[in-house]
Amino acid sequence: MTYRVSLVCMGNICRSPMAEVVVRRTLDQHGLGGKVVLDSAGTGGWHVGGPMDERAAEVLAQHGYDGSPHRARQFDFDRYDLVLAMDRENLRALRRVVPEGTDVRLFRSFDPDAPDGAEVPDPYYGGHDGFEIVLGQVKAAAEGLATYLADRLD
């Protein structure tokens, strides 16, 4: 069984592609890489076809991740089992368009130490520190997501 997951933010150049890179590695480390089809997308189409924000790619690279293959895309209505929004604004937008029966929730809901309703803040208008914060939050949620998926896919 293949499980389909999409990670979604506003423009698909900062948060969701960072999450895609980290989650992909985390799933591989948990032996789930071949069982999960993973992508990321934006609710808006402003950056479609463009690379990841250079600050996001730089922070990933500083921590041993490669974000260079990423190209931004807009969320489509393909069949997903799980769609994870980076914040409540995107969560609301997704719930209006995803097919009924699709599990749509906040990405940080998989971080056991995050408070209910926790979001991944948009670092776009800030500096390097904001991208570091996002990476830390993404890593924590990625581990929780891997555990969640392992329970469902074994």
Tab-separated table of C-alpha atoms in Angstrom:
chain	number	residue	atom	x	y	z
A	1	MET	CA	0.000	0.000	0.000
A	2	THR	CA	1.301	3.453	-0.912
A	3	TYR	CA	0.271	6.377	1.271
A	4	ARG	CA	0.157	9.850	-0.347
A	5	VAL	CA	1.136	12.929	1.677
A	6	SER	CA	1.370	16.584	0.635
A	7	LEU	CA	2.963	19.364	2.700
A	8	VAL	CA	1.496	22.785	1.946
A	9	CYS	CA	2.355	26.413	2.665
A	10	MET	CA	1.574	29.669	0.868
A	11	GLY	CA	4.090	29.795	-2.012
A	12	ASN	CA	6.008	26.501	-1.778
A	13	ILE	CA	9.408	28.153	-1.488
A	14	CYS	CA	10.130	28.168	2.274
A	15	ARG	CA	8.249	26.049	4.802
A	16	SER	CA	6.703	23.222	2.805
A	17	PRO	CA	9.785	22.463	0.685
A	18	MET	CA	11.962	22.509	3.811
A	19	ALA	CA	9.492	20.090	5.365
A	20	GLU	CA	9.488	17.898	2.260
A	21	VAL	CA	13.280	17.524	2.322
A	22	VAL	CA	13.378	16.763	6.054
A	23	VAL	CA	10.348	14.461	6.073
A	24	ARG	CA	11.693	12.507	3.097
A	25	ARG	CA	14.953	11.789	4.941
A	26	THR	CA	13.111	10.996	8.168
A	27	LEU	CA	10.812	8.540	6.393
A	28	ASP	CA	13.826	6.870	4.772
A	29	GLN	CA	15.495	6.564	8.178
A	30	HIS	CA	12.351	4.856	9.500
A	31	GLY	CA	12.197	2.474	6.532
A	32	LEU	CA	9.067	4.125	5.126
A	33	GLY	CA	10.480	5.810	2.019
A	34	GLY	CA	9.077	3.242	-0.395
A	35	LYS	CA	5.669	3.259	1.252
A	36	VAL	CA	4.963	6.999	1.127
A	37	VAL	CA	4.602	9.265	-1.895
A	38	LEU	CA	5.536	12.708	-0.624
A	39	ASP	CA	5.351	16.136	-2.216
A	40	SER	CA	4.949	19.770	-1.286
A	41	ALA	CA	2.954	22.607	-2.796
A	42	GLY	CA	1.694	26.127	-2.253
A	43	THR	CA	-1.868	27.353	-2.048
A	44	GLY	CA	-0.805	30.225	-4.319
A	45	GLY	CA	0.889	30.058	-7.685
A	46	TRP	CA	3.270	33.024	-7.450
A	47	HIS	CA	6.483	30.993	-7.513
A	48	VAL	CA	5.514	27.980	-9.670
A	49	GLY	CA	8.586	26.497	-11.361
A	50	GLY	CA	11.035	28.493	-9.275
A	51	PRO	CA	13.599	27.179	-6.797
A	52	MET	CA	13.365	27.094	-3.048
A	53	ASP	CA	14.048	30.413	-1.312
A	54	GLU	CA	17.837	30.729	-1.120
A	55	ARG	CA	17.745	31.277	2.648
A	56	ALA	CA	15.731	28.075	3.133
A	57	ALA	CA	18.156	26.139	0.925
A	58	GLU	CA	21.118	27.638	2.789
A	59	VAL	CA	19.796	26.628	6.213
A	60	LEU	CA	19.036	23.132	4.945
A	61	ALA	CA	22.552	22.845	3.491
A	62	GLN	CA	24.099	23.995	6.780
A	63	HIS	CA	22.359	21.027	8.402
A	64	GLY	CA	23.271	18.464	5.745
A	65	TYR	CA	20.143	18.565	3.571
A	66	ASP	CA	19.926	19.277	-0.163
A	67	GLY	CA	17.033	21.466	-1.289
A	68	SER	CA	18.437	22.255	-4.731
A	69	PRO	CA	16.187	19.899	-6.757
A	70	HIS	CA	13.008	21.615	-5.515
A	71	ARG	CA	10.758	23.479	-7.935
A	72	ALA	CA	7.709	25.253	-6.565
A	73	ARG	CA	4.276	24.023	-7.540
A	74	GLN	CA	0.721	24.939	-6.689
A	75	PHE	CA	-1.441	22.476	-4.799
A	76	ASP	CA	-3.612	20.383	-7.062
A	77	PHE	CA	-6.599	18.244	-6.293
A	78	ASP	CA	-4.849	14.929	-6.736
A	79	ARG	CA	-5.759	12.081	-4.411
A	80	TYR	CA	-3.986	12.371	-1.084
A	81	ASP	CA	-4.421	10.407	2.097
A	82	LEU	CA	-2.996	13.214	4.222
A	83	VAL	CA	-2.558	16.929	3.493
A	84	LEU	CA	-0.554	18.919	6.025
A	85	ALA	CA	-0.789	22.692	6.213
A	86	MET	CA	1.942	24.822	7.738
A	87	ASP	CA	-0.532	27.324	9.238
A	88	ARG	CA	-4.229	27.894	9.898
A	89	GLU	CA	-4.720	30.188	6.889
A	90	ASN	CA	-3.541	27.476	4.518
A	91	LEU	CA	-5.478	24.858	6.474
A	92	ARG	CA	-8.714	26.796	5.864
A	93	ALA	CA	-7.917	27.191	2.159
A	94	LEU	CA	-7.171	23.484	1.785
A	95	ARG	CA	-10.307	22.356	3.582
A	96	ARG	CA	-12.343	24.261	0.986
A	97	VAL	CA	-10.791	22.406	-1.960
A	98	VAL	CA	-9.630	18.904	-1.018
A	99	PRO	CA	-11.930	15.973	-1.754
A	100	GLU	CA	-14.170	14.776	1.035
A	101	GLY	CA	-12.550	12.069	3.118
A	102	THR	CA	-9.029	13.489	2.830
A	103	ASP	CA	-7.316	13.957	6.188
A	104	VAL	CA	-6.283	17.638	6.349
A	105	ARG	CA	-4.531	19.003	9.419
A	106	LEU	CA	-1.724	21.201	10.709
A	107	PHE	CA	1.764	19.781	10.216
A	108	ARG	CA	2.867	20.613	13.762
A	109	SER	CA	0.050	18.491	15.146
A	110	PHE	CA	2.566	15.635	14.764
A	111	ASP	CA	5.051	17.285	17.135
A	112	PRO	CA	4.219	15.829	20.572
A	113	ASP	CA	5.750	18.857	22.295
A	114	ALA	CA	3.865	21.500	20.275
A	115	PRO	CA	0.755	23.073	21.770
A	116	ASP	CA	-2.622	22.417	20.134
A	117	GLY	CA	-3.043	24.543	17.027
A	118	ALA	CA	0.694	25.249	16.671
A	119	GLU	CA	1.765	26.585	13.293
A	120	VAL	CA	5.034	26.739	11.404
A	121	PRO	CA	5.646	30.508	11.121
A	122	ASP	CA	6.382	32.001	7.710
A	123	PRO	CA	10.050	33.065	7.727
A	124	TYR	CA	9.887	34.799	4.317
A	125	TYR	CA	9.996	38.388	5.582
A	126	GLY	CA	12.552	37.735	8.304
A	127	GLY	CA	16.165	36.731	8.573
A	128	HIS	CA	18.255	33.608	8.979
A	129	ASP	CA	16.989	32.896	12.511
A	130	GLY	CA	13.426	32.406	11.271
A	131	PHE	CA	14.551	29.666	8.896
A	132	GLU	CA	16.458	27.971	11.718
A	133	ILE	CA	13.304	28.036	13.854
A	134	VAL	CA	11.302	26.524	10.991
A	135	LEU	CA	13.880	23.766	10.540
A	136	GLY	CA	13.708	22.844	14.225
A	137	GLN	CA	9.924	22.715	14.176
A	138	VAL	CA	9.938	20.699	10.955
A	139	LYS	CA	12.375	18.139	12.377
A	140	ALA	CA	10.229	17.618	15.475
A	141	ALA	CA	7.020	17.201	13.477
A	142	ALA	CA	8.760	14.937	10.927
A	143	GLU	CA	9.648	12.445	13.651
A	144	GLY	CA	6.072	12.408	14.913
A	145	LEU	CA	4.740	12.016	11.379
A	146	ALA	CA	7.074	9.068	10.750
A	147	THR	CA	5.808	7.369	13.910
A	148	TYR	CA	2.200	8.020	12.900
A	149	LEU	CA	2.761	6.596	9.412
A	150	ALA	CA	4.695	3.582	10.698
A	151	ASP	CA	1.693	2.616	12.832
A	152	ARG	CA	-0.597	2.810	9.805
A	153	LEU	CA	1.628	1.222	7.201
A	154	ASP	CA	3.010	-1.800	9.054
